[in-house]
Amino acid sequence: VTVYTGRHYGIEPVFAAFTAETGIDVRFTTGSDPELRERLLAEGDATPADVVMTADAANIALASAAGLLAPVDSAALRSAVPVELRAEDDTWFTLSRRLRVIQYAADRVDAPPTTYAELGDPVWAGRLCLRPSTHPYTQSLVAAMIRNDGVDAARRVVADWVANDPVYINSDTDMLRAVAAGECDVTLANTYYLGRLRTEDPDLPVSIAWPEQDGAGAHVNVSAAGVLAAAPNPQGARMLLEWLATDGQRTFSDANLEYPADPDLAPADVLVGFGTFRSDTASVRELGVLNAAAVQLLAEVGYE
């Protein structure tokens, strides 16, 4: 089975475990989600790839919209993956969840924001770090805000973030280190980045404030995969997806300290330590459809 994957953290031992259990070899190529999608479009029916795996819900949905994915008729996948975390036409399936949430300096901030909008409060002027507008994680968060609150409300929130003169850093790890070092006090980052840093340093002075717990819930993005319409080995591809969603689910999610797609499967211990939360799974299917609107909104308000 050949995989093009934008989700590359810890992926080699995951595929090795699949091979050990099934005897099926896995070849994989890594790259950014948009790069891999463009490569697949260029390769067309001549692609050697059987599976595409993304690190972002919008990008797997965009691959499906481009006609790159084939529906997978699999009772195992439909049973393992909650309905809101898979495509309506079964062209893609979530394999793990990551939450993009407010993270703050535990030793300097007594009352962190509890909503995404509160990051635009003037109290955070000059104290905010954010990922640039070109990154899919930023775009998908804004797409979810458009879905939940409407484009006008989302525009006001993001404009308020920009008014707080954020420091743009193109790395969640570097943003969290900047918070720990006192270079900013609050940020938006995926949970697994803090999980990694806490594994290295349990005393890292950065904490999570779960946002939107009285509203839609914390923003969910996903690692997801689909079988390519031009796959040379669609049967092997389906077997890989089924294994990743079932027997290999913990191996896959723990490899990058993500939350399993299956909400009944406990995450890694470091994530359990972050506490419980409500999450916005209802937006996941719409992040691709709203991606263009999110990109336009970010440009309109001058978000770098």
CSV table of C-alpha atoms in Angstrom, one decimal:
chain,number,residue,atom,x,y,z
A,1,VAL,CA,0.0,0.0,0.0
A,2,THR,CA,1.3,3.4,-0.9
A,3,VAL,CA,0.4,6.4,1.2
A,4,TYR,CA,0.8,10.1,0.6
A,5,THR,CA,0.7,11.7,4.1
A,6,GLY,CA,0.6,15.2,5.4
A,7,ARG,CA,0.4,13.7,8.9
A,8,HIS,CA,4.0,12.7,9.4
A,9,TYR,CA,4.8,12.8,13.2
A,10,GLY,CA,5.5,9.2,14.4
A,11,ILE,CA,4.0,7.7,11.3
A,12,GLU,CA,6.7,5.2,10.4
A,13,PRO,CA,6.3,3.0,13.6
A,14,VAL,CA,2.5,3.1,13.0
A,15,PHE,CA,2.9,1.6,9.5
A,16,ALA,CA,5.5,-0.8,10.8
A,17,ALA,CA,2.9,-2.1,13.3
A,18,PHE,CA,0.3,-2.5,10.5
A,19,THR,CA,2.8,-4.5,8.4
A,20,ALA,CA,3.7,-6.7,11.4
A,21,GLU,CA,0.1,-7.6,12.0
A,22,THR,CA,-1.1,-8.0,8.4
A,23,GLY,CA,2.0,-8.7,6.3
A,24,ILE,CA,1.1,-5.8,4.0
A,25,ASP,CA,4.0,-3.5,3.3
A,26,VAL,CA,3.5,0.3,3.4
A,27,ARG,CA,5.4,2.8,1.3
A,28,PHE,CA,4.8,6.4,2.2
A,29,THR,CA,5.7,9.9,1.0
A,30,THR,CA,5.3,13.0,3.2
A,31,GLY,CA,4.6,16.6,2.3
A,32,SER,CA,2.2,19.4,3.2
A,33,ASP,CA,-1.5,18.6,2.6
A,34,PRO,CA,-1.8,21.2,-0.3
A,35,GLU,CA,1.4,20.0,-1.9
A,36,LEU,CA,0.2,16.4,-1.9
A,37,ARG,CA,-3.2,17.3,-3.3
A,38,GLU,CA,-1.5,19.2,-6.2
A,39,ARG,CA,0.7,16.2,-6.8
A,40,LEU,CA,-2.2,13.9,-6.9
A,41,LEU,CA,-4.1,16.2,-9.3
A,42,ALA,CA,-1.0,16.3,-11.6
A,43,GLU,CA,-0.5,12.5,-11.5
A,44,GLY,CA,-4.1,11.7,-12.2
A,45,ASP,CA,-4.9,8.1,-13.0
A,46,ALA,CA,-1.1,7.4,-13.1
A,47,THR,CA,-0.6,8.0,-9.4
A,48,PRO,CA,1.1,5.2,-7.5
A,49,ALA,CA,-0.7,6.3,-4.3
A,50,ASP,CA,-3.5,4.3,-2.7
A,51,VAL,CA,-4.3,6.4,0.3
A,52,VAL,CA,-4.0,10.1,1.1
A,53,MET,CA,-3.8,11.2,4.7
A,54,THR,CA,-4.1,14.8,5.9
A,55,ALA,CA,-3.4,16.7,9.1
A,56,ASP,CA,-6.4,19.0,8.5
A,57,ALA,CA,-10.1,18.4,8.0
A,58,ALA,CA,-10.4,21.1,5.3
A,59,ASN,CA,-7.7,19.5,3.2
A,60,ILE,CA,-9.2,16.0,3.1
A,61,ALA,CA,-12.6,17.6,2.2
A,62,LEU,CA,-10.9,19.6,-0.6
A,63,ALA,CA,-9.3,16.4,-1.9
A,64,SER,CA,-12.8,14.8,-1.9
A,65,ALA,CA,-14.3,17.8,-3.7
A,66,ALA,CA,-11.6,17.6,-6.3
A,67,GLY,CA,-12.7,14.1,-7.2
A,68,LEU,CA,-9.6,12.4,-5.8
A,69,LEU,CA,-11.3,10.1,-3.4
A,70,ALA,CA,-13.5,7.1,-3.8
A,71,PRO,CA,-16.3,6.1,-1.4
A,72,VAL,CA,-15.4,3.2,0.9
A,73,ASP,CA,-18.1,0.7,1.7
A,74,SER,CA,-16.9,-0.5,5.1
A,75,ALA,CA,-19.1,-1.4,8.1
A,76,ALA,CA,-15.9,-1.5,10.2
A,77,LEU,CA,-15.2,2.2,9.4
A,78,ARG,CA,-18.7,3.3,9.8
A,79,SER,CA,-18.9,1.6,13.2
A,80,ALA,CA,-15.5,2.9,14.4
A,81,VAL,CA,-15.7,6.5,13.3
A,82,PRO,CA,-18.6,8.8,14.6
A,83,VAL,CA,-20.8,10.0,11.8
A,84,GLU,CA,-19.9,13.7,12.3
A,85,LEU,CA,-16.2,12.8,11.9
A,86,ARG,CA,-16.5,11.1,8.4
A,87,ALA,CA,-17.6,12.3,5.0
A,88,GLU,CA,-21.3,12.0,4.3
A,89,ASP,CA,-20.4,10.1,1.2
A,90,ASP,CA,-17.8,7.9,3.0
A,91,THR,CA,-14.9,9.3,1.0
A,92,TRP,CA,-12.9,10.1,4.1
A,93,PHE,CA,-12.7,9.1,7.7
A,94,THR,CA,-11.2,10.7,10.8
A,95,LEU,CA,-8.4,8.7,12.5
A,96,SER,CA,-7.6,11.1,15.3
A,97,ARG,CA,-8.7,14.5,16.8
A,98,ARG,CA,-6.7,17.5,17.8
A,99,LEU,CA,-8.1,20.5,19.6
A,100,ARG,CA,-7.0,24.1,18.8
A,101,VAL,CA,-7.4,25.8,22.1
A,102,ILE,CA,-6.3,28.8,24.3
A,103,GLN,CA,-3.0,28.1,26.1
A,104,TYR,CA,-1.5,30.6,28.5
A,105,ALA,CA,1.3,31.4,30.9
A,106,ALA,CA,0.3,29.6,34.1
A,107,ASP,CA,2.7,31.7,36.3
A,108,ARG,CA,1.6,35.1,34.9
A,109,VAL,CA,-2.1,34.8,33.9
A,110,ASP,CA,-4.7,34.4,36.6
A,111,ALA,CA,-7.8,34.8,34.4
A,112,PRO,CA,-7.2,33.4,30.9
A,113,PRO,CA,-9.7,33.9,28.1
A,114,THR,CA,-12.5,31.4,28.0
A,115,THR,CA,-13.7,32.1,24.4
A,116,TYR,CA,-11.9,32.7,21.1
A,117,ALA,CA,-13.5,36.2,21.0
A,118,GLU,CA,-11.9,37.1,24.4
A,119,LEU,CA,-8.4,36.9,22.8
A,120,GLY,CA,-9.4,40.2,21.1
A,121,ASP,CA,-9.9,42.0,24.5
A,122,PRO,CA,-7.5,44.9,24.7
A,123,VAL,CA,-6.1,43.4,27.9
A,124,TRP,CA,-4.1,41.0,25.6
A,125,ALA,CA,-2.7,43.8,23.5
A,126,GLY,CA,1.0,43.0,22.9
A,127,ARG,CA,0.6,39.7,24.8
A,128,LEU,CA,-0.7,37.4,22.0
A,129,CYS,CA,1.1,35.0,19.8
A,130,LEU,CA,-0.7,33.5,16.7
A,131,ARG,CA,0.0,31.2,13.8
A,132,PRO,CA,0.0,33.0,10.4
A,133,SER,CA,-3.0,33.2,8.1
A,134,THR,CA,-1.4,30.8,5.5
A,135,HIS,CA,-1.5,27.9,7.9
A,136,PRO,CA,-4.4,25.4,7.6
A,137,TYR,CA,-4.9,25.3,11.4
A,138,THR,CA,-5.7,29.1,11.4
A,139,GLN,CA,-7.9,28.8,8.3
A,140,SER,CA,-9.9,25.9,9.7
A,141,LEU,CA,-10.5,27.6,13.1
A,142,VAL,CA,-11.8,30.7,11.3
A,143,ALA,CA,-13.9,28.5,9.1
A,144,ALA,CA,-15.5,26.9,12.2
A,145,MET,CA,-16.2,30.4,13.6
A,146,ILE,CA,-17.9,31.4,10.4
A,147,ARG,CA,-20.0,28.2,10.6
A,148,ASN,CA,-21.0,28.7,14.2
A,149,ASP,CA,-21.4,32.5,14.4
A,150,GLY,CA,-21.7,33.8,10.9
A,151,VAL,CA,-19.2,35.6,8.8
A,152,ASP,CA,-19.8,39.1,10.2
A,153,ALA,CA,-19.3,38.0,13.8
A,154,ALA,CA,-16.2,36.0,12.9
A,155,ARG,CA,-14.8,39.0,11.1
A,156,ARG,CA,-15.2,41.2,14.2
A,157,VAL,CA,-13.5,38.6,16.4
A,158,VAL,CA,-10.5,38.2,14.1
A,159,ALA,CA,-10.2,41.9,13.5
A,160,ASP,CA,-10.0,42.3,17.3
A,161,TRP,CA,-7.2,39.8,17.4
A,162,VAL,CA,-5.3,41.8,14.8
A,163,ALA,CA,-5.9,45.0,16.7
A,164,ASN,CA,-4.0,43.4,19.6
A,165,ASP,CA,-0.9,43.4,17.5
A,166,PRO,CA,-0.1,39.7,17.8
A,167,VAL,CA,3.3,38.2,17.2
A,168,TYR,CA,3.0,35.8,14.3
A,169,ILE,CA,5.0,32.6,14.7
A,170,ASN,CA,4.8,29.8,12.2
A,171,SER,CA,5.2,27.0,14.8
A,172,ASP,CA,2.9,25.9,17.6
A,173,THR,CA,6.0,24.5,19.5
A,174,ASP,CA,7.7,27.9,19.2
A,175,MET,CA,4.6,29.7,20.3
A,176,LEU,CA,4.3,27.6,23.4
A,177,ARG,CA,8.0,28.1,24.1
A,178,ALA,CA,7.5,31.9,23.7
A,179,VAL,CA,4.7,31.7,26.3
A,180,ALA,CA,6.9,29.8,28.7
A,181,ALA,CA,9.7,32.3,28.1
A,182,GLY,CA,7.5,35.4,28.7
A,183,GLU,CA,7.6,36.6,25.1
A,184,CYS,CA,3.8,36.4,25.0
A,185,ASP,CA,1.2,35.4,27.6
A,186,VAL,CA,-1.6,33.7,25.5
A,187,THR,CA,-1.8,31.8,22.3
A,188,LEU,CA,-3.8,29.4,20.2
A,189,ALA,CA,-2.2,26.0,19.7
A,190,ASN,CA,-3.1,22.4,19.1
A,191,THR,CA,-3.2,20.2,22.2
A,192,TYR,CA,-0.6,17.7,21.1
A,193,TYR,CA,2.1,20.3,21.0
A,194,LEU,CA,1.7,20.9,24.7
A,195,GLY,CA,1.5,17.2,25.2
A,196,ARG,CA,4.9,16.7,23.6
A,197,LEU,CA,6.5,19.6,25.6
A,198,ARG,CA,5.0,18.4,28.9
A,199,THR,CA,6.4,14.9,28.2
A,200,GLU,CA,9.8,16.5,27.9
A,201,ASP,CA,9.3,18.9,30.8
A,202,PRO,CA,6.4,18.2,33.2
A,203,ASP,CA,6.9,21.5,34.9
A,204,LEU,CA,6.5,23.6,31.7
A,205,PRO,CA,4.5,26.7,32.9
A,206,VAL,CA,1.9,26.6,30.2
A,207,SER,CA,-1.7,25.6,30.8
A,208,ILE,CA,-4.9,25.0,28.7
A,209,ALA,CA,-8.1,27.1,29.0
A,210,TRP,CA,-10.8,25.1,27.2
A,211,PRO,CA,-12.7,27.6,25.2
A,212,GLU,CA,-16.4,27.8,24.3
A,213,GLN,CA,-17.5,25.4,27.0
A,214,ASP,CA,-20.8,27.3,27.2
A,215,GLY,CA,-21.2,27.4,23.4
A,216,ALA,CA,-20.3,25.3,20.5
A,217,GLY,CA,-17.3,23.7,22.2
A,218,ALA,CA,-13.5,23.8,21.6
A,219,HIS,CA,-12.5,23.8,18.0
A,220,VAL,CA,-11.8,20.3,16.6
A,221,ASN,CA,-9.5,19.5,13.7
A,222,VAL,CA,-8.6,16.0,12.6
A,223,SER,CA,-6.2,13.7,11.0
A,224,ALA,CA,-8.1,11.9,8.3
A,225,ALA,CA,-7.6,9.6,5.4
A,226,GLY,CA,-9.3,8.4,2.2
A,227,VAL,CA,-8.8,5.8,-0.5
A,228,LEU,CA,-7.9,7.4,-3.9
A,229,ALA,CA,-10.2,7.0,-6.8
A,230,ALA,CA,-7.2,6.0,-8.9
A,231,ALA,CA,-5.7,3.6,-6.3
A,232,PRO,CA,-3.8,0.7,-7.8
A,233,ASN,CA,-4.5,-1.3,-4.6
A,234,PRO,CA,-7.9,-0.2,-3.3
A,235,GLN,CA,-8.4,-3.4,-1.2
A,236,GLY,CA,-5.1,-2.9,0.6
A,237,ALA,CA,-6.0,0.7,1.1
A,238,ARG,CA,-9.3,-0.1,2.7
A,239,MET,CA,-7.6,-2.7,5.0
A,240,LEU,CA,-5.1,0.0,6.1
A,241,LEU,CA,-7.9,2.5,6.9
A,242,GLU,CA,-9.9,-0.1,8.8
A,243,TRP,CA,-6.9,-1.1,10.9
A,244,LEU,CA,-6.0,2.5,11.7
A,245,ALA,CA,-9.6,3.1,12.8
A,246,THR,CA,-9.8,-0.1,15.0
A,247,ASP,CA,-6.9,-2.2,16.1
A,248,GLY,CA,-4.4,0.5,15.3
A,249,GLN,CA,-6.4,3.4,16.6
A,250,ARG,CA,-4.5,3.8,19.9
A,251,THR,CA,-1.1,3.3,18.1
A,252,PHE,CA,-2.0,6.0,15.6
A,253,SER,CA,-3.4,8.6,18.0
A,254,ASP,CA,-0.7,8.0,20.7
A,255,ALA,CA,2.1,8.4,18.1
A,256,ASN,CA,1.4,12.1,17.9
A,257,LEU,CA,-0.4,12.5,21.3
A,258,GLU,CA,-3.7,13.2,19.6
A,259,TYR,CA,-7.2,12.3,20.8
A,260,PRO,CA,-8.6,9.1,19.3
A,261,ALA,CA,-11.4,9.4,16.8
A,262,ASP,CA,-13.3,7.0,19.0
A,263,PRO,CA,-14.6,9.2,21.9
A,264,ASP,CA,-14.8,6.1,24.1
A,265,LEU,CA,-11.1,5.3,23.8
A,266,ALA,CA,-9.1,7.0,26.5
A,267,PRO,CA,-6.2,9.2,25.1
A,268,ALA,CA,-2.6,9.2,26.3
A,269,ASP,CA,-2.1,9.9,30.0
A,270,VAL,CA,-0.6,13.4,29.4
A,271,LEU,CA,-3.8,14.3,27.6
A,272,VAL,CA,-6.0,12.9,30.3
A,273,GLY,CA,-4.2,15.4,32.6
A,274,PHE,CA,-5.5,18.3,30.5
A,275,GLY,CA,-9.0,17.6,31.8
A,276,THR,CA,-12.4,17.1,30.2
A,277,PHE,CA,-14.0,19.4,27.7
A,278,ARG,CA,-16.8,19.9,25.2
A,279,SER,CA,-15.7,19.9,21.5
A,280,ASP,CA,-17.1,21.2,18.3
A,281,THR,CA,-17.4,18.1,16.2
A,282,ALA,CA,-20.4,19.5,14.4
A,283,SER,CA,-18.1,21.8,12.3
A,284,VAL,CA,-15.7,19.2,11.1
A,285,ARG,CA,-17.5,18.3,7.8
A,286,GLU,CA,-17.9,21.9,6.8
A,287,LEU,CA,-14.3,23.2,7.2
A,288,GLY,CA,-13.5,22.4,3.6
A,289,VAL,CA,-16.6,24.1,2.2
A,290,LEU,CA,-15.8,27.3,4.3
A,291,ASN,CA,-12.1,27.4,3.7
A,292,ALA,CA,-12.2,30.0,0.9
A,293,ALA,CA,-14.5,32.2,3.0
A,294,ALA,CA,-12.0,31.9,5.9
A,295,VAL,CA,-9.0,32.8,3.7
A,296,GLN,CA,-10.9,35.8,2.4
A,297,LEU,CA,-11.9,37.0,5.9
A,298,LEU,CA,-8.3,36.7,7.1
A,299,ALA,CA,-7.1,38.9,4.2
A,300,GLU,CA,-9.8,41.5,4.7
A,301,VAL,CA,-8.9,42.2,8.3
A,302,GLY,CA,-5.2,42.3,7.8
A,303,TYR,CA,-4.3,39.1,9.6
A,304,GLU,CA,-0.8,38.3,8.6
